[in-house]
Every structure is written in C-alpha cells, then in structure tokens.
Coordinates of C-alpha atoms in Angstrom, one line a residue:
M26 CA 52.4 9.1 -30.8
T27 CA 52.9 6.5 -33.5
F28 CA 55.9 4.1 -33.3
S29 CA 57.0 2.1 -36.2
G30 CA 60.0 0.0 -35.7
K31 CA 62.5 2.1 -33.8
N32 CA 61.3 5.4 -35.3
S33 CA 58.5 7.5 -33.8
R34 CA 56.6 10.6 -34.9
Q35 CA 54.1 12.8 -33.2
I36 CA 50.5 12.0 -34.4
I37 CA 48.4 13.4 -31.6
S38 CA 46.2 15.6 -33.9
S39 CA 45.8 19.3 -33.5
W40 CA 42.3 18.7 -32.2
L41 CA 43.7 17.5 -28.9
G42 CA 45.5 20.8 -28.3
A43 CA 42.4 22.8 -29.4
L44 CA 40.3 20.6 -27.2
S45 CA 42.4 21.3 -24.1
S46 CA 42.5 25.1 -24.6
T47 CA 38.9 25.4 -25.7
Q48 CA 37.6 23.5 -22.7
Q49 CA 38.9 26.3 -20.5
N50 CA 36.8 28.9 -22.5
M51 CA 33.5 27.2 -23.3
P52 CA 31.2 24.8 -21.5
A53 CA 31.3 22.1 -24.1
T54 CA 29.2 19.1 -23.1
L55 CA 31.6 16.5 -24.5
S56 CA 35.2 16.0 -23.4
I57 CA 37.8 13.2 -23.2
N58 CA 37.2 13.1 -19.5
D59 CA 33.5 12.2 -19.6
H60 CA 32.1 9.3 -21.7
S61 CA 28.6 9.4 -20.3
R62 CA 26.1 7.1 -22.1
N63 CA 23.4 9.7 -21.4
S64 CA 24.9 12.7 -23.2
A65 CA 22.3 12.6 -26.0
G66 CA 19.4 11.6 -23.8
M67 CA 19.0 8.3 -25.7
K68 CA 18.8 4.7 -24.7
Y69 CA 21.3 3.2 -27.2
V70 CA 23.2 6.1 -28.9
Y71 CA 25.7 8.4 -27.2
P72 CA 28.4 10.6 -28.5
V73 CA 31.9 10.9 -26.9
I74 CA 35.1 12.6 -27.7
S75 CA 37.5 9.8 -28.5
R76 CA 41.2 10.3 -27.9
R77 CA 42.2 7.3 -30.0
A78 CA 39.7 7.9 -32.9
G79 CA 40.5 11.6 -33.0
G80 CA 37.0 13.3 -32.9
V81 CA 33.4 12.6 -32.1
S82 CA 32.6 8.9 -31.8
V83 CA 29.0 7.9 -32.0
G84 CA 28.7 5.1 -29.5
I85 CA 26.1 2.3 -29.7
N86 CA 25.5 0.8 -26.3
L87 CA 24.0 -2.7 -26.5
N88 CA 24.6 -3.4 -22.8
T89 CA 22.1 -1.0 -21.3
N90 CA 21.8 -3.3 -18.3
N91 CA 25.5 -2.6 -17.4
A92 CA 26.3 -6.3 -17.8
C93 CA 29.5 -7.8 -19.1
N94 CA 31.2 -11.1 -19.1
W95 CA 34.5 -9.4 -18.0
A96 CA 35.1 -7.3 -14.9
C97 CA 38.1 -5.1 -15.7
L98 CA 39.6 -3.3 -12.7
Y99 CA 39.6 0.0 -14.6
C100 CA 36.0 -0.2 -16.0
Q101 CA 34.1 3.1 -15.9
V102 CA 30.7 1.5 -15.9
P103 CA 28.6 2.1 -12.8
N104 CA 27.0 -0.8 -11.1
L105 CA 28.8 -3.3 -13.4
T106 CA 27.4 -6.8 -13.2
R107 CA 28.3 -10.1 -14.7
G108 CA 26.0 -11.1 -17.6
T109 CA 25.1 -10.5 -21.2
A110 CA 23.3 -7.8 -23.2
P111 CA 19.5 -7.6 -22.7
E112 CA 17.0 -7.8 -25.5
I113 CA 17.6 -5.0 -28.0
D114 CA 14.8 -2.9 -29.6
L115 CA 16.3 -2.6 -33.0
R116 CA 13.7 -0.2 -34.2
L117 CA 14.4 2.2 -31.4
L118 CA 18.2 1.8 -32.0
E119 CA 17.7 2.7 -35.6
S120 CA 15.5 5.7 -34.9
E121 CA 17.9 7.0 -32.3
L122 CA 20.9 6.7 -34.6
R123 CA 19.2 8.4 -37.5
L124 CA 17.9 11.2 -35.2
F125 CA 21.4 11.8 -33.8
L126 CA 23.0 11.7 -37.3
T127 CA 20.4 14.2 -38.5
N128 CA 21.3 16.6 -35.6
A129 CA 25.0 16.0 -36.1
T130 CA 25.1 16.6 -39.8
S131 CA 22.4 19.2 -40.4
G132 CA 21.8 20.7 -36.9
D133 CA 24.1 22.4 -34.5
F134 CA 24.7 19.5 -32.0
L135 CA 28.5 19.4 -32.7
L136 CA 28.8 23.2 -32.6
R137 CA 27.0 23.3 -29.2
N138 CA 28.5 20.2 -27.6
A139 CA 32.0 19.5 -29.0
P140 CA 35.1 21.6 -28.5
A141 CA 36.6 23.4 -31.4
G142 CA 38.9 21.1 -33.3
A143 CA 36.9 18.0 -32.4
R144 CA 33.6 18.8 -34.3
T145 CA 34.0 15.9 -36.7
L146 CA 32.2 12.6 -36.7
V147 CA 34.9 9.9 -37.0
D148 CA 33.1 6.6 -36.3
I149 CA 30.1 4.7 -35.2
A150 CA 31.5 2.5 -32.4
F151 CA 29.9 -0.6 -30.8
S152 CA 31.2 -0.3 -27.3
G153 CA 29.0 0.8 -24.4
N154 CA 28.5 -0.7 -20.9
G155 CA 29.6 -4.2 -21.5
E156 CA 30.7 -6.7 -24.2
P157 CA 28.7 -5.6 -27.3
T158 CA 29.0 -9.0 -29.1
S159 CA 27.0 -10.6 -26.3
A160 CA 23.9 -9.2 -27.9
S161 CA 22.5 -11.9 -30.2
V162 CA 21.3 -9.2 -32.7
F163 CA 24.8 -7.8 -33.0
P164 CA 25.0 -8.5 -36.8
E165 CA 21.6 -6.8 -37.4
A166 CA 22.8 -3.8 -35.4
V167 CA 25.9 -3.5 -37.6
S168 CA 23.7 -3.6 -40.7
I169 CA 21.5 -0.8 -39.2
A170 CA 24.6 1.3 -38.7
G171 CA 25.9 0.6 -42.1
R172 CA 22.6 1.6 -43.8
A173 CA 22.5 4.8 -41.8
L174 CA 26.0 5.8 -43.0
D175 CA 24.9 5.1 -46.6
D176 CA 21.7 7.1 -46.3
F177 CA 23.5 10.1 -44.7
G178 CA 26.3 10.0 -47.2
L179 CA 28.9 9.3 -44.5
S180 CA 30.3 6.0 -45.6
A181 CA 33.4 7.5 -47.0
T182 CA 34.3 9.5 -43.9
V183 CA 32.8 7.8 -40.9
R184 CA 34.0 4.3 -40.0
L185 CA 32.3 1.4 -38.3
R186 CA 34.2 0.2 -35.3
L187 CA 33.8 -2.6 -32.7
I188 CA 35.5 -2.4 -29.4
T189 CA 35.5 -5.9 -28.0
N190 CA 37.2 -8.2 -25.5
G191 CA 37.2 -10.9 -28.2
S192 CA 35.9 -13.6 -25.9
L193 CA 32.9 -14.6 -28.0
L194 CA 34.6 -15.1 -31.4
H195 CA 33.6 -18.8 -31.2
R196 CA 30.0 -17.8 -31.8
A197 CA 28.8 -17.7 -35.4
Y198 CA 26.7 -14.6 -35.1
V199 CA 29.7 -12.7 -33.7
R200 CA 31.9 -13.7 -36.6
E201 CA 29.1 -12.6 -39.0
G202 CA 28.8 -9.2 -37.4
I203 CA 32.5 -8.6 -37.5
A204 CA 32.6 -9.8 -41.2
R205 CA 29.9 -7.2 -42.0
I206 CA 32.1 -4.5 -40.4
G207 CA 35.1 -5.7 -42.4
E208 CA 33.1 -5.7 -45.7
R209 CA 32.3 -2.0 -45.1
G210 CA 35.9 -1.0 -44.5
G211 CA 35.5 -0.8 -40.7
E212 CA 37.8 -2.2 -38.1
V213 CA 37.9 -3.9 -34.7
W214 CA 39.8 -2.8 -31.5
F215 CA 40.5 -6.1 -29.7
K216 CA 41.3 -5.7 -26.0
I217 CA 44.4 -7.3 -24.7
D218 CA 45.7 -5.8 -21.4
R219 CA 47.9 -8.5 -20.1
G220 CA 49.6 -11.6 -21.6
S221 CA 49.6 -14.3 -18.8
Q222 CA 46.7 -16.2 -17.4
T223 CA 47.5 -14.7 -14.0
G224 CA 47.7 -11.1 -15.3
V225 CA 44.4 -11.4 -17.2
R226 CA 42.6 -12.8 -14.2
L227 CA 43.9 -9.9 -12.1
V228 CA 43.2 -7.1 -14.6
N229 CA 40.1 -8.4 -16.5
G230 CA 38.6 -10.6 -13.9
I231 CA 38.3 -13.7 -16.2
T232 CA 40.0 -17.0 -16.6
T233 CA 41.3 -17.8 -20.1
T234 CA 44.6 -18.8 -21.7
P235 CA 47.0 -16.9 -24.0
E236 CA 46.4 -19.5 -26.7
K237 CA 42.6 -19.0 -26.7
T238 CA 43.2 -15.2 -26.9
R239 CA 45.7 -15.7 -29.8
K240 CA 43.3 -17.9 -31.8
A241 CA 40.4 -15.4 -31.3
L242 CA 42.6 -12.5 -32.3
I243 CA 43.7 -14.2 -35.5
A244 CA 40.2 -15.2 -36.3
C245 CA 39.0 -11.7 -35.8
A246 CA 41.8 -10.2 -38.0
K247 CA 40.8 -12.5 -40.8
L248 CA 37.3 -11.0 -40.8
A249 CA 38.1 -7.3 -40.4
P250 CA 41.2 -5.1 -39.9
T251 CA 42.1 -5.5 -36.3
W252 CA 44.1 -3.4 -33.8
V253 CA 45.0 -4.7 -30.3
Q254 CA 43.8 -2.2 -27.7
T255 CA 45.9 -2.2 -24.6
C256 CA 45.5 -0.3 -21.3
F257 CA 48.7 -0.1 -19.1
F258 CA 48.4 1.4 -15.7
A259 CA 49.8 1.1 -12.2
I260 CA 48.3 -0.9 -9.4
D261 CA 49.3 0.2 -5.9
G262 CA 51.9 2.4 -7.6
Q263 CA 53.5 -0.5 -9.5
S264 CA 53.4 -0.6 -13.3
I265 CA 53.2 -3.9 -15.2
D266 CA 56.2 -6.0 -14.2
E267 CA 58.8 -7.3 -16.6
Q268 CA 57.7 -10.9 -16.6
E269 CA 54.1 -9.9 -17.4
F270 CA 55.2 -7.4 -20.1
Q271 CA 57.2 -10.2 -21.8
A272 CA 54.1 -12.5 -21.7
Y273 CA 52.2 -9.6 -23.3
L274 CA 54.9 -9.1 -26.0
E275 CA 54.9 -12.8 -26.8
L276 CA 51.1 -12.9 -27.2
V277 CA 50.9 -9.9 -29.4
T278 CA 53.9 -10.7 -31.6
S279 CA 52.5 -14.2 -32.2
A280 CA 49.8 -12.4 -34.3
K281 CA 51.9 -9.5 -35.6
N282 CA 51.5 -10.5 -39.3
E283 CA 47.7 -10.5 -38.9
I284 CA 47.0 -7.4 -36.9
R285 CA 47.3 -3.7 -37.9
G286 CA 49.1 -2.7 -34.8
V287 CA 48.6 -1.8 -31.1
L288 CA 46.6 1.1 -29.6
L289 CA 48.3 1.7 -26.3
Y290 CA 46.9 4.0 -23.7
S291 CA 46.6 4.6 -20.0
L292 CA 43.8 5.8 -17.7
A293 CA 42.0 9.0 -18.6
R294 CA 38.9 8.7 -16.4
P295 CA 38.5 7.2 -12.9
S296 CA 37.5 3.6 -12.5
L297 CA 34.0 2.9 -10.9
Q298 CA 35.0 -0.5 -9.6
P299 CA 36.1 -1.5 -6.1
A300 CA 39.8 -1.3 -6.9
A301 CA 39.6 2.3 -8.2
E302 CA 41.7 3.8 -5.4
R303 CA 44.5 1.3 -6.1
L304 CA 44.8 2.4 -9.8
S305 CA 46.8 5.2 -11.3
A306 CA 47.6 6.3 -14.9
L307 CA 51.1 6.0 -16.4
N308 CA 52.8 9.3 -17.4
A309 CA 53.6 9.9 -21.1
E310 CA 57.2 9.0 -20.7
S311 CA 56.5 5.6 -19.2
L312 CA 53.9 4.8 -21.8
S313 CA 56.2 5.8 -24.6
A314 CA 58.9 3.6 -23.2
Y315 CA 56.5 0.6 -23.4
A316 CA 55.4 1.7 -26.9
R317 CA 59.0 1.7 -28.2
R318 CA 59.6 -1.8 -26.9
I319 CA 56.5 -3.1 -28.6
A320 CA 57.5 -1.3 -31.8
E321 CA 60.9 -3.0 -31.7
T322 CA 59.1 -6.2 -32.6
G323 CA 58.0 -4.6 -35.9
I324 CA 54.5 -3.8 -34.8
E325 CA 53.1 -0.3 -35.3
V326 CA 52.1 1.3 -32.0
I327 CA 49.9 4.4 -31.5
A328 CA 50.3 5.6 -27.9
T329 CA 47.8 7.9 -26.3
P330 CA 48.8 9.1 -22.8

C-alpha cells in the first residue's frame, strides 16, 4: 500500500495476486519466499522475485564470503560473519550478468522460472550477502551493470538499485558508485530499522548515532534518489515500542525533504541468525498503522506486508 499524507491507495500490483495463485499450480523456481543466491548457478548474479520492486530483480552479490559489517537479527544470510567483501573478479561478474540478461531477454528463463505476472525484469540490484559498498570496486561494478543495460536495450525499463546500510558513505569510492547510479536514473534503498542508538544496536548489531545516520542519509540522497528501507517486526512477541518508534520518526523526518519516501515491510522469510526463534512478522493491519503514522509527517510510504 502507498500512503501519502493521510490518504492511502492500494498499490500492490496484480503480479502479487497472480504470483500467489500461480505458485499453487506450477513449480516456478523463483518466489517471494526464497531469495537464494544460487538460483542461476552463478557466483555473483542471482535473480529473485522482489515484493517491493514488483517483479524479477537481478541481484549482484559482491559479498560472496557472507561477510557484512552489520549483523541484523533478521538477516537471511547463512553463516554470516563480520567483515568486508572479498576481492571481486570483475570479468566474471560482467560475463555472468551478460549471460543472464541474454537468457532473460531472448531465452525462456523467465517463462520457466518466474510465476505468471512476475515475468518482467525490473532492476539490477546491488544487494547480496553483506554490505555491497564494502567492495572497493563497487563503482566499477556499477559501470559494468550500466553498460550491460545499454547494450541490451534495457536502460529505459530496468533500473539500477543499491540496497545499503549506508554506513560507508564517508568513503569516496562509495559516493562515486552511488553518483554513477544517480546519473543513470537509478536509486538507493537506505536501511534504517530503528531510530535510537540502543534500538540500532539491538536490531542491526552495530554502534552508531542517529546524527551519523542522518548525515549519511542526506549525503546519499544528494547523489541519487533515495528511499529509506525499514523492517518492522516483533521480538519475543513485542513490536517496536512507542519510544523507539518516536526516535525512528524523528530521524526519518529530519531528512524528509531529501528522501523520496519510506519502503516499510515486515519479515517474509525466516532469519538464519541465532535470534530467529524470537522474531515474528507483523500482520498487514499493524504494518499499515505504522505506515499511516509515518505518512502523517508528509512522507510517502509504501508498505509491503
């Protein structure tokens, strides 16, 4: 659902309904419940069905070592470790991406593997098994993806996206990569799950301050269109408390004139972290209630239960 001010309208596309009914009748490989990085049998490139993007997202995994500088409670990466991206074989990355795009645009990959209604390429997303901007060749990887979109005639319909925790915006090469995304009409999904230092430490496993996050968010938004991506969920049956929600609102609204809006969602797949059994998804009604309160600040909100 999209919420703008106090008004809301249904925006969950027809592909979601088709996806749900089709999954009962055909053994499609891709689904919203499985974001396996091995679905295409490649090292760096993997397709997924993205609820928030609305179709098939071509993921680029620069963290093949399952290393991240955060440790989110709800992370679905197996054997997650602290660290940065390994050395990247850019030639292999480019060859895999071009091979996949060939299959997706001229072969029958989407027909065989995606449910009816979701057989559209919507983006190339830098996401994967850790923080993608920890790869020092992140800008070069962005350029590789951009050239591939041009060569396959997809630049007008398939968007470049970065899904990031935003913690490395102080690095020049990260800002360069994001600027390249912005120059191509792409966008950034910037993760903010909680607003207080205590809440971020609990949910994301790192120590930072709201002010550092705010500065990084604004810096990012100046380089490329930026959405805040937020996951709300229950811990031990308890949703985000009011004090923490107010801290989140204060942080997000402090940048409301720079960001495009908030992508609000809950859990769709089980966590693979030690706290997994303590976590549970919010129902659509609860998520919508939070979305309306965020929207009352004047920020556009797209809520995906």
